[in-house]
């Protein structure tokens, strides 16, 4: 097979993998929407309650833009006091409004959701309703979830860019559960594509890269998070992008990409740990002195801090204009870091949390949605492969010195994981398994590349085993000295 023909075949197959990924993610997003509709639910899956609601609130409160479902007009009216359905029905009949009461199932907030065929009819009705009853707020668009104060919530503990993206999708395609999830679907497909490109950079093997991208596209947590409007899929996307530039030896672009990813969610900042380590090694290799170490650490810290604040301020300008700079700093920077480093929920009613290492063992998976009592959508990767990845990352660590292909993956994987472990140690013990989607591309790259580059090559495997023997000998001697035996 000629090289040109093989490239054409691989390209066609890659497009096929991307189409398979898109189809899988879209079909699940659609299934979630149709299931919620069939059971008369409000349409939200898991933390979409917070992210979608805040996206809608940012649109209407900050940008002064209202949205609506794609084929009708909708409005959630929040009353100051509870109001009976019979009164509302009588009011509609009395004035002859062509408006339907669609949802009264609210216990945490005094809300009723109305729909009409067109926005004008609904606006006239809401204006009349406001004159008759004490209306506290009106949220135009899809029905709001049942949560206290949800009409004012803007999710300031997370940066706003993810909510902007969801909001743009609402504006373009309508305020509807499937439309909320379009950006996540696109992000998931892009992760599969960049997984291929990262592997191609590492190995120059198109077929191996294709296999890894296919495996990533089939992972359960990739499908779950690429089909729901949560923020963690964007963390995974920017993690993969950062790794791409890292293996392309564009270290400082990788650093910028990681910081840019933090404008979606701060978890992306954990990828700075491996980037810093590799940058330090590069600088110290040229000049191995204490002065150079201190100089590099200070430089990296200042550059990182400056870029972080610059990016956060730029994307938050609309919010800053709305709530004020001091309030933004207190809530979105200082308050956010305190919130992330705290236990967010206690008691039996709290969702299932997990430790970072449990994500790789299939333990304490977070249930995103229950299709039925027997069938749940759980945010958990295919744990046997994930367990192998964690084992590889630990046992093959000496490969950092003997295999240039595997080295950046090992450092990136373990460095990022170290960030979550550190967060857990300082008090952020309320972590959830859906965070682990950030590792999905890394898991399959590490397992496949570790097997091909080390396990199948006896000389490198022997070198790694010998390295561990030396490490164990040093540890044994240190223990003996500590016990004053030697």
Short mmCIF file of C-alpha atoms in Angstrom, two decimals:
data_model
loop_
_atom_site.label_atom_id
_atom_site.label_comp_id
_atom_site.label_asym_id
_atom_site.label_seq_id
_atom_site.Cartn_x
_atom_site.Cartn_y
_atom_site.Cartn_z
CA UNK A 1 0.00 0.00 0.00
CA UNK A 2 1.47 3.36 -1.06
CA UNK A 3 1.97 6.08 1.54
CA UNK A 4 -0.41 8.44 -0.24
CA UNK A 5 -3.16 5.82 -0.51
CA UNK A 6 -2.70 4.85 3.15
CA UNK A 7 -3.04 8.52 4.16
CA UNK A 8 -6.29 8.81 2.23
CA UNK A 9 -7.67 5.68 3.90
CA UNK A 10 -6.66 6.91 7.36
CA UNK A 11 -8.25 10.31 6.70
CA UNK A 12 -11.49 8.65 5.63
CA UNK A 13 -11.43 6.42 8.70
CA UNK A 14 -10.70 9.41 10.96
CA UNK A 15 -13.70 11.24 9.55
CA UNK A 16 -15.67 8.06 10.22
CA UNK A 17 -14.49 7.99 13.84
CA UNK A 18 -15.50 11.64 14.27
CA UNK A 19 -18.92 10.93 12.76
CA UNK A 20 -19.37 7.95 15.08
CA UNK A 21 -18.45 10.14 18.05
CA UNK A 22 -20.85 12.87 16.94
CA UNK A 23 -23.67 10.35 16.42
CA UNK A 24 -23.13 8.74 19.83
CA UNK A 25 -23.02 12.05 21.67
CA UNK A 26 -25.95 13.57 19.80
CA UNK A 27 -28.13 10.49 20.23
CA UNK A 28 -27.61 10.45 24.01
CA UNK A 29 -28.28 14.19 24.26
CA UNK A 30 -31.48 13.65 22.27
CA UNK A 31 -32.49 10.61 24.37
CA UNK A 32 -32.10 12.64 27.55
CA UNK A 33 -34.29 15.40 26.14
CA UNK A 34 -37.01 13.04 24.89
CA UNK A 35 -37.03 11.01 28.12
CA UNK A 36 -37.46 14.14 30.23
CA UNK A 37 -40.22 15.34 27.91
CA UNK A 38 -42.04 12.00 28.06
CA UNK A 39 -42.02 11.92 31.86
CA UNK A 40 -43.07 15.57 32.14
CA UNK A 41 -39.78 16.67 33.65
CA UNK A 42 -38.17 20.06 33.45
CA UNK A 43 -35.48 18.93 31.00
CA UNK A 44 -32.36 19.44 33.09
CA UNK A 45 -29.74 16.74 33.68
CA UNK A 46 -27.66 16.94 36.86
CA UNK A 47 -25.72 20.22 37.15
CA UNK A 48 -27.36 21.61 34.02
CA UNK A 49 -29.74 23.03 36.64
CA UNK A 50 -26.99 25.48 37.62
CA UNK A 51 -25.04 26.02 34.41
CA UNK A 52 -27.97 26.44 32.03
CA UNK A 53 -29.90 28.59 34.48
CA UNK A 54 -26.90 30.84 35.05
CA UNK A 55 -26.32 31.09 31.28
CA UNK A 56 -29.93 32.21 30.85
CA UNK A 57 -29.67 34.66 33.75
CA UNK A 58 -26.44 36.15 32.40
CA UNK A 59 -28.11 36.68 29.03
CA UNK A 60 -31.12 38.48 30.47
CA UNK A 61 -29.53 40.33 33.42
CA UNK A 62 -26.10 41.20 32.02
CA UNK A 63 -26.62 41.32 28.25
CA UNK A 64 -30.33 42.29 28.41
CA UNK A 65 -31.24 39.55 25.94
CA UNK A 66 -34.13 37.12 26.32
CA UNK A 67 -34.39 33.68 24.74
CA UNK A 68 -37.29 31.42 23.88
CA UNK A 69 -37.91 27.77 22.99
CA UNK A 70 -37.44 27.12 19.25
CA UNK A 71 -41.10 26.63 18.27
CA UNK A 72 -43.07 28.62 20.83
CA UNK A 73 -42.81 31.29 23.52
CA UNK A 74 -42.24 30.40 27.16
CA UNK A 75 -41.98 32.27 30.44
CA UNK A 76 -41.48 31.25 34.06
CA UNK A 77 -43.31 33.75 36.26
CA UNK A 78 -42.07 34.02 39.85
CA UNK A 79 -44.71 35.30 42.26
CA UNK A 80 -44.03 36.97 45.60
CA UNK A 81 -46.61 34.68 47.22
CA UNK A 82 -47.97 31.23 46.35
CA UNK A 83 -50.88 31.37 43.91
CA UNK A 84 -53.43 28.69 43.13
CA UNK A 85 -53.74 27.18 39.68
CA UNK A 86 -57.50 27.71 39.70
CA UNK A 87 -57.00 31.47 40.05
CA UNK A 88 -54.64 31.50 37.09
CA UNK A 89 -57.00 29.41 34.98
CA UNK A 90 -59.87 31.76 35.82
CA UNK A 91 -57.70 34.77 34.96
CA UNK A 92 -56.78 33.29 31.57
CA UNK A 93 -60.40 32.40 30.80
CA UNK A 94 -61.68 35.78 31.97
CA UNK A 95 -59.46 37.69 29.55
CA UNK A 96 -59.47 35.13 26.75
CA UNK A 97 -55.70 34.72 26.65
CA UNK A 98 -54.36 32.01 24.35
CA UNK A 99 -51.87 30.87 26.95
CA UNK A 100 -51.27 27.45 28.52
CA UNK A 101 -50.25 26.67 32.08
CA UNK A 102 -47.57 24.06 31.41
CA UNK A 103 -45.75 23.50 34.71
CA UNK A 104 -46.79 24.22 38.29
CA UNK A 105 -44.48 21.65 39.89
CA UNK A 106 -42.45 24.05 42.02
CA UNK A 107 -41.90 23.69 45.76
CA UNK A 108 -38.65 25.64 46.28
CA UNK A 109 -39.74 28.75 44.41
CA UNK A 110 -43.18 30.32 43.76
CA UNK A 111 -43.08 29.82 40.01
CA UNK A 112 -45.45 28.83 37.23
CA UNK A 113 -44.36 28.14 33.66
CA UNK A 114 -46.56 29.39 30.81
CA UNK A 115 -46.38 28.89 27.06
CA UNK A 116 -48.03 30.51 24.05
CA UNK A 117 -47.84 30.11 20.29
CA UNK A 118 -46.14 33.49 19.85
CA UNK A 119 -44.12 35.88 22.00
CA UNK A 120 -46.55 38.80 21.59
CA UNK A 121 -49.47 36.87 23.09
CA UNK A 122 -47.33 35.75 26.01
CA UNK A 123 -45.99 39.25 26.67
CA UNK A 124 -49.50 40.73 26.73
CA UNK A 125 -50.56 38.01 29.16
CA UNK A 126 -47.56 38.53 31.46
CA UNK A 127 -48.14 42.29 31.52
CA UNK A 128 -51.76 41.74 32.53
CA UNK A 129 -50.72 39.15 35.10
CA UNK A 130 -48.22 41.60 36.59
CA UNK A 131 -50.94 44.22 37.00
CA UNK A 132 -53.22 41.77 38.81
CA UNK A 133 -50.75 39.84 41.02
CA UNK A 134 -47.47 40.51 42.81
CA UNK A 135 -44.94 39.24 40.27
CA UNK A 136 -41.34 39.16 41.51
CA UNK A 137 -39.59 38.18 38.28
CA UNK A 138 -40.19 36.81 34.80
CA UNK A 139 -37.68 34.45 33.19
CA UNK A 140 -38.29 34.20 29.46
CA UNK A 141 -37.35 30.96 27.73
CA UNK A 142 -37.46 27.32 28.75
CA UNK A 143 -38.97 26.55 32.17
CA UNK A 144 -36.68 27.18 35.11
CA UNK A 145 -35.68 24.34 37.46
CA UNK A 146 -37.16 24.03 40.93
CA UNK A 147 -34.49 25.65 43.11
CA UNK A 148 -34.63 28.56 45.51
CA UNK A 149 -33.32 31.80 44.01
CA UNK A 150 -32.55 30.12 40.68
CA UNK A 151 -33.85 33.18 38.79
CA UNK A 152 -30.95 35.24 40.18
CA UNK A 153 -28.19 32.61 40.19
CA UNK A 154 -25.16 33.32 37.95
CA UNK A 155 -22.72 30.59 39.05
CA UNK A 156 -20.00 33.08 40.01
CA UNK A 157 -17.92 30.34 41.66
CA UNK A 158 -16.97 29.27 38.13
CA UNK A 159 -15.63 31.53 35.35
CA UNK A 160 -18.25 32.68 32.83
CA UNK A 161 -16.98 31.53 29.42
CA UNK A 162 -18.77 28.17 29.55
CA UNK A 163 -22.04 29.92 30.32
CA UNK A 164 -21.46 32.35 27.46
CA UNK A 165 -21.04 29.39 25.10
CA UNK A 166 -24.27 27.78 26.33
CA UNK A 167 -26.00 31.16 26.03
CA UNK A 168 -24.86 31.63 22.43
CA UNK A 169 -26.23 28.18 21.60
CA UNK A 170 -29.57 29.21 23.15
CA UNK A 171 -29.64 32.36 21.02
CA UNK A 172 -28.80 30.48 17.83
CA UNK A 173 -30.93 27.36 18.25
CA UNK A 174 -33.51 28.25 20.88
CA UNK A 175 -33.76 27.66 24.61
CA UNK A 176 -34.23 23.89 24.59
CA UNK A 177 -32.41 20.98 26.30
CA UNK A 178 -30.88 19.72 23.07
CA UNK A 179 -29.64 23.19 22.14
CA UNK A 180 -27.93 23.56 25.54
CA UNK A 181 -25.88 20.47 24.72
CA UNK A 182 -24.72 21.32 21.20
CA UNK A 183 -21.47 22.96 22.40
CA UNK A 184 -20.63 19.91 24.54
CA UNK A 185 -21.16 17.63 21.54
CA UNK A 186 -18.78 19.76 19.47
CA UNK A 187 -16.22 19.83 22.30
CA UNK A 188 -16.38 16.04 22.59
CA UNK A 189 -15.76 15.56 18.87
CA UNK A 190 -12.84 18.02 18.99
CA UNK A 191 -11.30 16.04 21.86
CA UNK A 192 -11.38 12.90 19.70
CA UNK A 193 -9.74 14.83 16.84
CA UNK A 194 -6.99 16.30 19.01
CA UNK A 195 -6.37 12.92 20.60
CA UNK A 196 -5.51 11.69 17.12
CA UNK A 197 -3.25 14.70 16.51
CA UNK A 198 -1.44 14.32 19.85
CA UNK A 199 -0.75 10.64 19.19
CA UNK A 200 0.40 11.45 15.67
CA UNK A 201 2.86 14.00 17.08
CA UNK A 202 4.14 11.47 19.60
CA UNK A 203 4.41 8.40 17.38
CA UNK A 204 4.12 9.45 13.71
CA UNK A 205 1.93 6.35 13.43
CA UNK A 206 -1.41 7.19 11.81
CA UNK A 207 -2.96 3.78 12.45
CA UNK A 208 -2.06 3.75 16.12
CA UNK A 209 -3.35 7.31 16.47
CA UNK A 210 -6.59 6.29 14.81
CA UNK A 211 -7.06 3.39 17.23
CA UNK A 212 -6.54 5.63 20.27
CA UNK A 213 -8.96 8.27 18.99
CA UNK A 214 -11.58 5.57 18.42
CA UNK A 215 -11.10 4.21 21.95
CA UNK A 216 -11.48 7.70 23.43
CA UNK A 217 -14.68 8.28 21.46
CA UNK A 218 -16.17 5.06 22.87
CA UNK A 219 -15.39 5.70 26.54
CA UNK A 220 -18.58 5.97 28.65
CA UNK A 221 -17.60 9.16 30.45
CA UNK A 222 -16.73 10.86 27.17
CA UNK A 223 -20.19 10.07 25.89
CA UNK A 224 -21.91 11.18 29.11
CA UNK A 225 -20.12 14.53 29.40
CA UNK A 226 -20.22 15.24 25.64
CA UNK A 227 -24.00 14.87 25.77
CA UNK A 228 -24.79 17.14 28.71
CA UNK A 229 -24.34 20.88 29.29
CA UNK A 230 -21.73 20.60 32.04
CA UNK A 231 -18.43 22.50 32.05
CA UNK A 232 -16.01 19.60 32.48
CA UNK A 233 -15.98 18.60 28.81
CA UNK A 234 -14.35 21.98 28.07
CA UNK A 235 -11.73 21.23 30.72
CA UNK A 236 -10.99 17.99 28.87
CA UNK A 237 -10.80 19.83 25.54
CA UNK A 238 -8.30 22.43 26.75
CA UNK A 239 -6.31 19.72 28.52
CA UNK A 240 -5.96 17.86 25.22
CA UNK A 241 -5.10 21.09 23.38
CA UNK A 242 -2.46 21.94 25.95
CA UNK A 243 -0.94 18.47 25.65
CA UNK A 244 -0.86 18.85 21.87
CA UNK A 245 1.27 21.99 22.09
CA UNK A 246 3.42 20.41 24.78
CA UNK A 247 4.34 17.42 22.61
CA UNK A 248 4.85 19.85 19.70
CA UNK A 249 7.52 21.45 21.95
CA UNK A 250 5.65 24.74 22.15
CA UNK A 251 5.83 24.88 25.90
CA UNK A 252 4.67 28.42 26.51
CA UNK A 253 1.76 28.09 24.09
CA UNK A 254 0.73 25.03 26.11
CA UNK A 255 0.87 27.18 29.24
CA UNK A 256 -1.29 29.88 27.63
CA UNK A 257 -3.83 27.28 26.47
CA UNK A 258 -4.09 25.82 29.97
CA UNK A 259 -4.70 29.25 31.45
CA UNK A 260 -7.23 30.03 28.72
CA UNK A 261 -9.05 26.82 29.65
CA UNK A 262 -9.43 28.13 33.20
CA UNK A 263 -11.93 30.68 31.87
CA UNK A 264 -14.33 27.72 31.61
CA UNK A 265 -13.44 26.05 34.90
CA UNK A 266 -10.46 26.33 37.23
CA UNK A 267 -9.74 22.57 37.06
CA UNK A 268 -7.80 23.21 33.86
CA UNK A 269 -5.12 24.94 35.95
CA UNK A 270 -3.99 21.54 37.24
CA UNK A 271 -2.33 20.97 33.86
CA UNK A 272 0.07 23.78 34.78
CA UNK A 273 1.81 21.41 37.21
CA UNK A 274 3.30 19.17 34.48
CA UNK A 275 3.96 22.17 32.24
CA UNK A 276 5.89 23.88 35.02
CA UNK A 277 7.85 20.70 35.76
CA UNK A 278 8.85 20.27 32.13
CA UNK A 279 9.73 23.97 31.84
CA UNK A 280 11.90 23.73 34.96
CA UNK A 281 13.69 20.66 33.63
CA UNK A 282 14.34 22.40 30.32
CA UNK A 283 15.83 25.49 31.99
CA UNK A 284 17.87 23.54 34.55
CA UNK A 285 19.24 21.22 31.90
CA UNK A 286 20.91 24.21 30.29
CA UNK A 287 22.01 25.75 33.61
CA UNK A 288 21.69 23.45 36.66
CA UNK A 289 22.07 25.99 39.46
CA UNK A 290 19.98 27.04 42.44
CA UNK A 291 19.86 30.59 41.11
CA UNK A 292 18.43 29.37 37.80
CA UNK A 293 15.86 27.27 39.65
CA UNK A 294 14.67 30.25 41.70
CA UNK A 295 14.69 32.56 38.69
CA UNK A 296 12.62 30.12 36.61
CA UNK A 297 10.10 29.48 39.39
CA UNK A 298 9.57 33.21 39.96
CA UNK A 299 9.28 33.87 36.22
CA UNK A 300 6.77 31.06 35.70
CA UNK A 301 4.73 32.15 38.71
CA UNK A 302 4.55 35.79 37.64
CA UNK A 303 3.75 34.98 34.01
CA UNK A 304 1.09 32.48 35.06
CA UNK A 305 -0.50 34.85 37.56
CA UNK A 306 -0.50 37.77 35.12
CA UNK A 307 -2.03 35.71 32.31
CA UNK A 308 -4.57 34.14 34.65
CA UNK A 309 -5.82 37.50 35.92
CA UNK A 310 -5.75 39.00 32.42
CA UNK A 311 -7.84 36.18 30.94
CA UNK A 312 -10.27 36.14 33.87
CA UNK A 313 -10.79 39.91 33.71
CA UNK A 314 -11.27 39.94 29.93
CA UNK A 315 -13.96 37.24 29.89
CA UNK A 316 -15.60 38.70 32.99
CA UNK A 317 -15.85 42.33 31.81
CA UNK A 318 -19.65 42.08 31.33
CA UNK A 319 -20.06 40.61 34.83
CA UNK A 320 -17.73 43.19 36.34
CA UNK A 321 -19.78 45.95 34.74
CA UNK A 322 -22.91 44.37 36.23
CA UNK A 323 -21.84 43.59 39.82
CA UNK A 324 -18.73 45.75 40.26
CA UNK A 325 -15.02 44.91 40.35
CA UNK A 326 -14.71 44.40 44.11
CA UNK A 327 -17.74 42.09 44.24
CA UNK A 328 -16.37 40.14 41.27
CA UNK A 329 -12.96 39.67 42.93
CA UNK A 330 -14.58 38.56 46.19
CA UNK A 331 -17.04 36.13 44.59
CA UNK A 332 -15.33 34.89 41.42
CA UNK A 333 -11.68 34.79 42.51
CA UNK A 334 -11.22 34.73 46.30
CA UNK A 335 -14.60 33.17 47.07
CA UNK A 336 -14.27 30.69 44.21
CA UNK A 337 -10.90 29.37 45.40
CA UNK A 338 -12.22 29.06 48.96
CA UNK A 339 -15.29 27.24 47.65
CA UNK A 340 -13.21 24.77 45.62
CA UNK A 341 -11.01 24.01 48.63
CA UNK A 342 -13.94 23.30 50.94
CA UNK A 343 -16.40 20.50 51.64
CA UNK A 344 -19.44 21.69 49.71
CA UNK A 345 -22.07 19.30 50.97
CA UNK A 346 -22.58 17.06 54.00
CA UNK A 347 -25.36 14.66 54.91
CA UNK A 348 -27.25 11.77 53.34
CA UNK A 349 -28.99 13.99 50.78
CA UNK A 350 -25.70 14.99 49.14
CA UNK A 351 -24.68 13.53 45.77
CA UNK A 352 -22.00 10.84 45.71
CA UNK A 353 -18.51 12.30 45.96
CA UNK A 354 -15.27 10.45 45.36
CA UNK A 355 -11.52 10.72 45.80
CA UNK A 356 -9.38 11.29 42.69
CA UNK A 357 -7.92 7.78 42.78
CA UNK A 358 -11.38 6.22 42.94
CA UNK A 359 -12.09 7.56 39.45
CA UNK A 360 -9.61 5.00 38.14
CA UNK A 361 -11.08 2.12 40.13
CA UNK A 362 -14.74 2.47 39.14
CA UNK A 363 -15.77 3.46 42.68
CA UNK A 364 -18.40 6.05 43.70
CA UNK A 365 -19.47 7.06 40.22
CA UNK A 366 -21.69 10.15 40.05
CA UNK A 367 -25.18 9.36 38.65
CA UNK A 368 -26.00 12.10 36.17
CA UNK A 369 -29.46 10.83 35.25
CA UNK A 370 -31.83 7.93 35.90
CA UNK A 371 -33.64 6.68 32.83
CA UNK A 372 -35.30 4.14 35.12
CA UNK A 373 -34.62 2.47 38.48
CA UNK A 374 -32.47 -0.10 36.70
CA UNK A 375 -30.74 2.16 34.19
CA UNK A 376 -28.63 5.17 35.14
CA UNK A 377 -26.22 7.41 33.27
CA UNK A 378 -23.15 7.35 35.51
CA UNK A 379 -20.13 9.60 35.01
CA UNK A 380 -17.45 6.93 35.07
CA UNK A 381 -14.87 5.85 32.54
CA UNK A 382 -14.37 2.22 31.50
CA UNK A 383 -12.67 1.44 34.78
CA UNK A 384 -10.58 -1.66 33.82
CA UNK A 385 -8.69 0.45 31.26
CA UNK A 386 -8.52 3.37 33.67
CA UNK A 387 -7.05 1.11 36.36
CA UNK A 388 -4.40 -0.06 33.92
CA UNK A 389 -3.62 3.59 33.09
CA UNK A 390 -3.07 4.48 36.74
CA UNK A 391 -0.91 1.37 37.17
CA UNK A 392 1.11 2.22 34.07
CA UNK A 393 1.59 5.82 35.19
CA UNK A 394 3.01 4.61 38.48
CA UNK A 395 5.00 1.54 37.47
CA UNK A 396 6.31 2.95 34.19
CA UNK A 397 7.40 6.26 35.69
CA UNK A 398 11.11 5.46 35.10
CA UNK A 399 10.25 5.41 31.38
CA UNK A 400 10.41 9.18 31.64
CA UNK A 401 14.18 8.79 31.32
CA UNK A 402 14.27 6.11 28.62
CA UNK A 403 11.33 6.85 26.32
CA UNK A 404 10.74 10.31 24.84
CA UNK A 405 7.34 9.34 23.46
CA UNK A 406 5.94 8.22 26.79
CA UNK A 407 7.67 10.84 28.95
CA UNK A 408 5.35 13.84 28.33
CA UNK A 409 2.26 11.67 28.79
CA UNK A 410 3.50 10.30 32.10
CA UNK A 411 4.33 13.74 33.46
CA UNK A 412 1.11 15.27 32.16
CA UNK A 413 -1.06 12.49 33.58
CA UNK A 414 0.56 12.31 37.01
CA UNK A 415 1.06 16.07 37.33
CA UNK A 416 -2.59 16.81 36.61
CA UNK A 417 -3.73 14.05 38.96
CA UNK A 418 -1.44 15.48 41.64
CA UNK A 419 -3.42 18.72 41.41
CA UNK A 420 -6.65 16.95 42.35
CA UNK A 421 -4.92 15.03 45.15
CA UNK A 422 -3.48 18.27 46.53
CA UNK A 423 -6.94 19.89 46.40
CA UNK A 424 -8.34 16.91 48.31
CA UNK A 425 -5.58 17.15 50.93
CA UNK A 426 -6.16 20.87 51.62
CA UNK A 427 -9.88 20.37 52.17
CA UNK A 428 -11.57 20.09 48.77
CA UNK A 429 -12.91 16.63 49.51
CA UNK A 430 -16.22 17.14 47.70
CA UNK A 431 -15.01 15.99 44.29
CA UNK A 432 -17.15 14.17 41.76
CA UNK A 433 -16.38 11.49 39.23
CA UNK A 434 -17.47 13.64 36.28
CA UNK A 435 -14.32 15.74 36.86
CA UNK A 436 -12.36 12.75 35.59
CA UNK A 437 -13.42 13.27 31.97
CA UNK A 438 -10.33 15.49 31.88
CA UNK A 439 -8.25 12.30 31.99
CA UNK A 440 -10.15 10.33 29.34
CA UNK A 441 -7.84 11.16 26.39
CA UNK A 442 -4.76 10.74 28.60
CA UNK A 443 -5.89 7.32 29.82
CA UNK A 444 -6.09 5.74 26.37
CA UNK A 445 -2.95 7.42 25.07
CA UNK A 446 -1.04 6.19 28.10
CA UNK A 447 -2.35 2.62 27.99
CA UNK A 448 -1.78 2.12 24.26
CA UNK A 449 1.57 3.90 24.11
CA UNK A 450 2.79 2.24 27.30
CA UNK A 451 1.95 -1.17 25.90
CA UNK A 452 3.54 -0.52 22.51
CA UNK A 453 6.61 1.38 23.69
CA UNK A 454 7.46 -0.49 26.89
CA UNK A 455 5.58 -3.72 27.52
CA UNK A 456 6.29 -5.08 24.02
CA UNK A 457 9.94 -4.02 24.13
CA UNK A 458 11.94 -6.23 26.49
CA UNK A 459 15.00 -3.99 26.63
CA UNK A 460 13.03 -0.96 27.81
CA UNK A 461 10.93 -3.04 30.17
CA UNK A 462 14.11 -4.48 31.62
CA UNK A 463 15.58 -0.99 32.01
CA UNK A 464 12.48 0.14 33.92
CA UNK A 465 12.57 -2.91 36.19
CA UNK A 466 16.24 -2.26 36.90
CA UNK A 467 15.43 1.38 37.74
CA UNK A 468 12.85 0.22 40.27
CA UNK A 469 15.37 -2.19 41.81
CA UNK A 470 17.77 0.73 42.29
CA UNK A 471 15.02 2.85 43.82
CA UNK A 472 14.03 0.08 46.21
CA UNK A 473 17.67 -0.45 47.21
CA UNK A 474 18.04 3.26 48.00
CA UNK A 475 14.83 3.22 50.01
CA UNK A 476 15.99 0.14 51.93
CA UNK A 477 19.34 1.71 52.75
CA UNK A 478 17.64 4.92 53.87
CA UNK A 479 15.33 2.90 56.11
CA UNK A 480 18.26 1.03 57.63
CA UNK A 481 20.08 4.30 58.37
CA UNK A 482 16.93 5.74 59.87
CA UNK A 483 16.66 2.75 62.19
CA UNK A 484 20.40 2.97 62.98
CA UNK A 485 20.89 -0.59 61.85
CA UNK A 486 23.51 0.18 59.24
#
